[in-house]
XYZ file of C-alpha atoms in Angstrom:
382
model
C 0.000 0.000 0.000
C 2.958 2.303 0.605
C 6.664 2.146 -0.167
C 9.500 3.368 2.015
C 12.757 4.770 0.693
C 15.992 5.654 2.417
C 16.947 9.318 2.112
C 19.523 11.752 3.446
C 18.736 15.268 4.584
C 21.573 17.727 3.997
C 21.924 21.270 5.322
C 24.382 24.095 5.953
C 27.644 23.453 7.771
C 27.849 19.806 6.766
C 24.522 18.893 8.397
C 23.399 15.411 7.367
C 20.742 13.022 8.672
C 19.330 9.789 7.341
C 15.556 9.798 7.033
C 12.910 7.586 5.468
C 10.389 8.676 2.861
C 7.084 6.825 2.956
C 4.869 7.331 -0.063
C 1.506 6.067 -1.217
C 1.554 3.799 -4.252
C 0.240 5.768 -7.261
C -2.706 3.420 -7.836
C -4.033 4.239 -4.343
C -3.917 8.031 -4.667
C -7.505 8.052 -5.940
C -8.695 6.082 -2.905
C -9.934 8.875 -0.633
C -10.306 6.563 2.372
C -6.718 5.373 2.103
C -5.368 8.885 1.548
C -7.215 10.079 4.653
C -5.675 7.220 6.668
C -2.226 8.177 5.384
C -2.713 11.840 6.291
C -4.077 10.851 9.705
C -0.979 8.748 10.366
C 1.292 11.708 9.606
C -0.738 14.175 11.636
C -1.099 11.899 14.668
C 2.545 10.787 14.822
C 3.791 14.351 14.326
C 1.917 15.389 17.455
C 3.609 12.821 19.721
C 7.007 13.885 20.994
C 8.537 10.973 22.875
C 11.754 8.980 22.680
C 9.824 5.707 22.350
C 7.578 6.816 19.498
C 8.561 6.963 15.859
C 7.890 10.526 14.790
C 6.993 12.172 11.499
C 8.644 15.488 10.714
C 7.344 16.431 7.258
C 4.422 15.741 4.933
C 4.127 16.680 1.284
C 2.596 15.959 -2.071
C 4.086 15.903 -5.539
C 2.155 15.718 -8.799
C 1.283 12.076 -8.283
C 1.189 11.119 -4.636
C 1.564 12.014 -0.957
C 4.720 11.339 1.018
C 5.813 11.435 4.670
C 9.383 12.166 5.782
C 10.308 10.213 8.901
C 13.302 9.451 11.093
C 15.300 6.522 9.805
C 15.580 3.774 12.420
C 18.699 1.643 12.275
C 17.355 -1.633 13.615
C 14.723 -4.347 13.275
C 11.010 -4.939 13.983
C 10.495 -6.925 17.179
C 8.853 -9.699 15.151
C 12.079 -10.135 13.192
C 14.113 -10.105 16.414
C 11.892 -12.865 17.823
C 12.112 -14.914 14.637
C 15.877 -14.634 14.320
C 16.452 -15.354 18.023
C 14.359 -18.524 17.743
C 16.305 -19.624 14.667
C 19.558 -19.201 16.553
C 18.177 -20.720 19.752
C 18.852 -17.545 21.695
C 16.546 -16.961 24.651
C 15.019 -13.546 25.244
C 15.303 -13.320 29.018
C 12.322 -12.209 31.133
C 14.298 -9.116 32.168
C 15.103 -8.186 28.568
C 11.459 -8.652 27.552
C 10.352 -6.522 30.505
C 12.669 -3.677 29.462
C 11.482 -3.775 25.856
C 7.817 -3.753 26.836
C 8.307 -1.139 29.562
C 9.802 1.232 26.995
C 7.008 0.458 24.533
C 4.454 1.175 27.258
C 6.025 4.581 27.881
C 5.694 5.392 24.186
C 2.065 4.264 24.187
C 1.333 6.359 27.273
C 2.663 9.441 25.493
C 0.366 8.656 22.561
C -2.640 8.106 24.821
C -1.996 11.487 26.455
C -2.032 13.380 23.140
C -4.173 16.499 23.377
C -5.858 18.666 20.790
C -5.533 22.405 20.286
C -8.123 22.992 22.989
C -6.097 21.002 25.502
C -8.570 18.124 25.612
C -7.435 14.511 25.385
C -7.988 13.122 21.897
C -8.672 9.603 23.161
C -5.958 8.141 20.933
C -5.763 4.334 20.799
C -3.106 2.705 18.604
C -5.259 -0.419 17.929
C -2.400 -2.328 16.309
C 0.212 -2.940 19.008
C 2.061 -6.002 17.717
C 5.666 -7.192 17.338
C 5.474 -5.847 13.776
C 4.839 -2.323 15.070
C 7.414 -2.288 17.855
C 10.872 -1.509 16.537
C 14.205 -2.219 18.241
C 17.128 -0.076 17.175
C 20.629 -1.492 17.101
C 21.543 0.888 19.939
C 18.879 -0.632 22.175
C 15.840 1.642 22.006
C 12.237 0.560 21.532
C 10.020 2.616 19.223
C 6.270 2.378 18.665
C 5.569 2.767 14.943
C 2.643 2.946 12.518
C -0.354 4.943 13.705
C -2.171 4.274 10.428
C -5.291 2.783 12.050
C -5.140 4.630 15.358
C -8.458 5.746 16.818
C -8.547 9.453 17.620
C -11.370 11.930 18.058
C -10.658 14.190 15.081
C -9.189 11.890 12.453
C -10.126 12.412 8.803
C -10.968 8.769 8.117
C -13.510 6.840 10.121
C -14.153 3.205 10.957
C -17.647 1.824 10.529
C -19.189 0.400 13.684
C -18.338 -3.281 14.033
C -15.349 -3.086 11.650
C -12.232 -4.820 12.969
C -8.991 -2.859 12.733
C -5.687 -4.487 13.627
C -4.164 -7.964 13.719
C -6.571 -10.489 15.193
C -4.093 -12.357 17.394
C -3.248 -9.160 19.307
C -6.766 -7.804 19.735
C -8.602 -7.547 23.046
C -11.958 -9.259 23.675
C -13.825 -5.946 23.386
C -12.008 -5.158 20.151
C -12.992 -8.395 18.398
C -16.602 -7.803 19.438
C -16.543 -4.425 17.720
C -17.097 -2.561 20.988
C -15.550 0.779 21.891
C -11.825 0.699 22.564
C -9.711 2.769 24.923
C -6.130 2.869 26.181
C -6.609 -0.407 28.073
C -7.077 -2.059 24.675
C -3.463 -1.187 23.852
C -2.410 -2.371 27.326
C -3.964 -5.770 26.544
C -2.196 -5.981 23.175
C 1.150 -5.183 24.773
C 0.378 -7.868 27.346
C 0.019 -10.373 24.498
C 3.399 -9.273 23.142
C 4.990 -9.681 26.588
C 3.408 -13.121 27.107
C 4.736 -14.304 23.732
C 8.189 -12.773 24.257
C 8.635 -14.593 27.549
C 7.122 -17.966 26.628
C 8.270 -18.196 22.995
C 4.761 -19.339 22.062
C 1.755 -17.722 20.394
C -1.099 -16.893 22.758
C -4.188 -16.564 20.543
C -2.969 -17.282 17.012
C -4.773 -20.238 15.415
C -4.848 -21.733 11.920
C -7.952 -19.802 10.869
C -9.183 -16.276 11.573
C -12.434 -17.648 12.978
C -10.624 -19.869 15.472
C -8.374 -16.969 16.440
C -11.387 -14.721 17.037
C -13.044 -17.345 19.204
C -9.884 -17.819 21.249
C -9.527 -14.064 21.829
C -13.174 -13.803 22.877
C -12.790 -16.658 25.361
C -9.584 -15.019 26.649
C -8.301 -18.060 28.502
C -4.683 -17.134 29.239
C -2.362 -19.890 30.516
C -0.101 -18.527 33.274
C 3.409 -18.317 31.788
C 4.781 -20.444 34.648
C 2.818 -23.417 33.285
C 4.958 -23.154 30.153
C 8.270 -21.888 31.541
C 8.993 -23.599 34.896
C 11.348 -20.931 36.291
C 9.149 -18.013 35.222
C 9.412 -15.080 37.691
C 6.291 -14.878 39.882
C 6.246 -11.072 39.983
C 6.480 -10.809 36.211
C 3.692 -13.362 35.833
C 1.370 -11.228 37.950
C 2.108 -8.241 35.697
C 1.442 -10.242 32.531
C -1.814 -11.718 33.821
C -3.121 -8.324 34.942
C -2.366 -6.791 31.543
C -4.265 -9.690 29.945
C -7.374 -9.527 32.120
C -10.502 -10.257 30.081
C -12.412 -7.302 31.522
C -10.778 -3.942 30.965
C -11.519 -2.695 34.489
C -9.258 -5.462 35.822
C -6.258 -4.431 33.708
C -3.688 -1.725 34.282
C -5.666 1.418 33.560
C -2.819 3.174 31.781
C 0.229 2.062 29.838
C 2.349 3.965 32.352
C 0.995 1.780 35.163
C 2.108 -1.249 33.170
C 5.517 0.317 32.534
C 6.040 1.062 36.222
C 5.029 -2.466 37.209
C 7.637 -3.823 34.793
C 10.258 -1.417 36.119
C 9.443 -2.559 39.659
C 9.985 -6.165 38.591
C 13.353 -5.234 37.082
C 14.461 -3.463 40.251
C 13.463 -6.406 42.446
C 15.061 -8.947 40.107
C 18.504 -7.500 40.742
C 19.262 -7.760 37.016
C 19.953 -4.391 35.435
C 18.726 -4.137 31.865
C 19.035 -0.829 30.050
C 19.416 0.238 26.439
C 23.005 -1.038 26.365
C 21.938 -4.561 27.318
C 19.117 -4.524 24.756
C 21.603 -3.305 22.144
C 24.042 -6.109 22.953
C 21.343 -8.711 22.394
C 20.068 -7.189 19.139
C 23.609 -6.792 17.820
C 24.371 -10.405 18.703
C 21.322 -11.600 16.790
C 21.944 -9.395 13.749
C 25.737 -9.065 13.587
C 25.862 -10.085 9.922
C 23.012 -7.809 8.893
C 24.393 -4.769 10.729
C 27.668 -4.969 8.810
C 25.855 -5.183 5.483
C 23.495 -2.351 6.420
C 26.337 -0.050 7.461
C 28.219 -0.797 4.257
C 25.033 -0.028 2.345
C 24.644 3.314 4.122
C 28.281 4.220 3.497
C 27.869 3.444 -0.198
C 24.624 5.402 -0.433
C 26.237 8.409 1.254
C 28.816 8.621 -1.517
C 26.689 7.826 -4.558
C 24.520 10.910 -5.057
C 23.755 13.459 -7.734
C 21.982 16.782 -7.254
C 18.552 17.470 -8.707
C 16.050 20.288 -8.334
C 12.802 19.376 -6.586
C 11.258 22.825 -6.219
C 8.158 21.472 -7.915
C 7.681 19.159 -4.906
C 7.950 21.694 -2.105
C 8.375 24.990 -3.926
C 11.482 25.675 -1.845
C 13.755 22.679 -1.345
C 16.526 21.118 -3.350
C 17.360 17.445 -3.125
C 20.456 15.385 -3.635
C 19.346 12.020 -4.918
C 20.659 8.783 -6.245
C 18.881 6.435 -8.604
C 20.343 3.454 -6.819
C 20.034 -0.286 -6.643
C 20.231 -2.372 -3.487
C 23.644 -3.905 -2.881
C 22.239 -6.972 -1.150
C 19.731 -7.795 -3.849
C 21.729 -6.863 -6.938
C 25.311 -7.449 -5.815
C 26.781 -4.792 -8.115
C 27.552 -1.099 -8.288
C 24.809 1.403 -9.143
C 23.972 2.398 -12.673
C 25.430 5.710 -13.971
C 23.742 8.731 -12.417
C 21.430 10.992 -14.366
C 19.098 13.929 -13.793
C 15.828 12.650 -12.392
C 12.461 14.105 -11.484
C 11.321 13.596 -7.868
C 8.872 10.771 -8.634
C 11.614 8.888 -10.467
C 14.001 9.328 -7.590
C 11.574 7.444 -5.397
C 10.481 4.848 -7.938
C 13.152 3.826 -10.393
C 15.291 0.752 -9.771
C 14.091 0.435 -6.188
C 15.310 -2.783 -4.625
C 14.015 -4.421 -1.441
C 16.060 -3.833 1.686
C 14.197 -5.442 4.551
C 14.694 -4.028 7.995
C 14.911 -0.381 6.959
C 11.824 1.117 8.533
C 10.141 4.477 8.946
C 9.753 6.339 12.121
C 10.432 9.644 13.834
C 10.900 13.415 14.004
C 13.880 15.687 13.450
C 13.689 19.466 13.731
C 12.003 20.924 10.692
C 14.406 22.954 8.562
C 13.261 26.227 7.051
C 14.827 27.058 4.178
C 15.396 27.266 0.587
C 18.752 25.674 1.197
C 17.358 22.500 2.797
C 18.548 19.461 0.915
C 17.561 15.878 0.963
C 19.396 13.035 -0.658
C 17.087 10.181 -1.618
C 18.250 6.666 -2.280
C 15.679 4.186 -3.526
C 17.132 1.349 -1.518
C 13.778 0.139 -0.377
C 10.388 -0.467 -1.906
C 8.686 -2.530 0.758
C 4.917 -2.753 0.710
C 3.441 -1.802 4.053
C 0.006 -2.322 5.430
C -0.693 1.209 6.625
């Protein structure tokens, strides 16, 4: 539905920053509902200023489509971390899982506390808290990403009553019934993530959507200690409270969940901070990190300047019509003058793991530059 491309923002005094450009596929530009969802995602994420939330810093439109400029995250989705760790028979410790989910909960709390221009809470609910939408950077930080289907009071797009939004296996009982959702819905979803991280099993996922829905509705949650014999008792109580069937029995805010996890970490006597998370992620992805860094170094050198005033009316962009090193295994084609749409479309090669997120300070300026490298053309369900 959307493609994401690696880009570099350049400015005066040698300023440079990697960013990601997320753009709607041209065939979806005429879909008003999808465009509204895309614009909502940009507007919502841009309003949340927190270290554990991936933040948008610019939104634009060229002749063909809309695009969002986002912080480039050097890391991996949690789902990929879980998959790779299982392949390599590396255990994600209860303490490591608690740190990851505590940080994610802090990001969610910041989102839930988002207020409108009148100072009133917007009632934001992410609705899609899953390992796919929690991102771990190689330096050990957790980021909540993708607010494309978030519920908020003043969003442009709307969801019909009874319509399910999100991934079934991470929904709450009230969500699968089509009832109103609130911040405790996200608390439940993060509880599912924590249960799965610490047991290395799937909680509600079944072979069919219908069976998954029925299992979520029943909400019978096996205590993790019945699966992992040495499971910490205090952590189990946190997990089970987050996964309570009735929302009034859960943690009432994501911050409450975060503090409960932090309390567990303090009592465990095992210190886990961003450095420890980074060590684990780097251990799991040592080979990929080297390739990614080589890719970034190559992309930083292979650029040619083009004028993109027709996109923003004020900016110039340094861009490269590049091919992915991993997928093509050869040097880029000779550079040429390109129009902005071509910069983001031509010769794009998949580069899994490069993901959108975040905010950098907006730069004024007719002298703002951005160098775009079409290293990635991953379809995303936004």
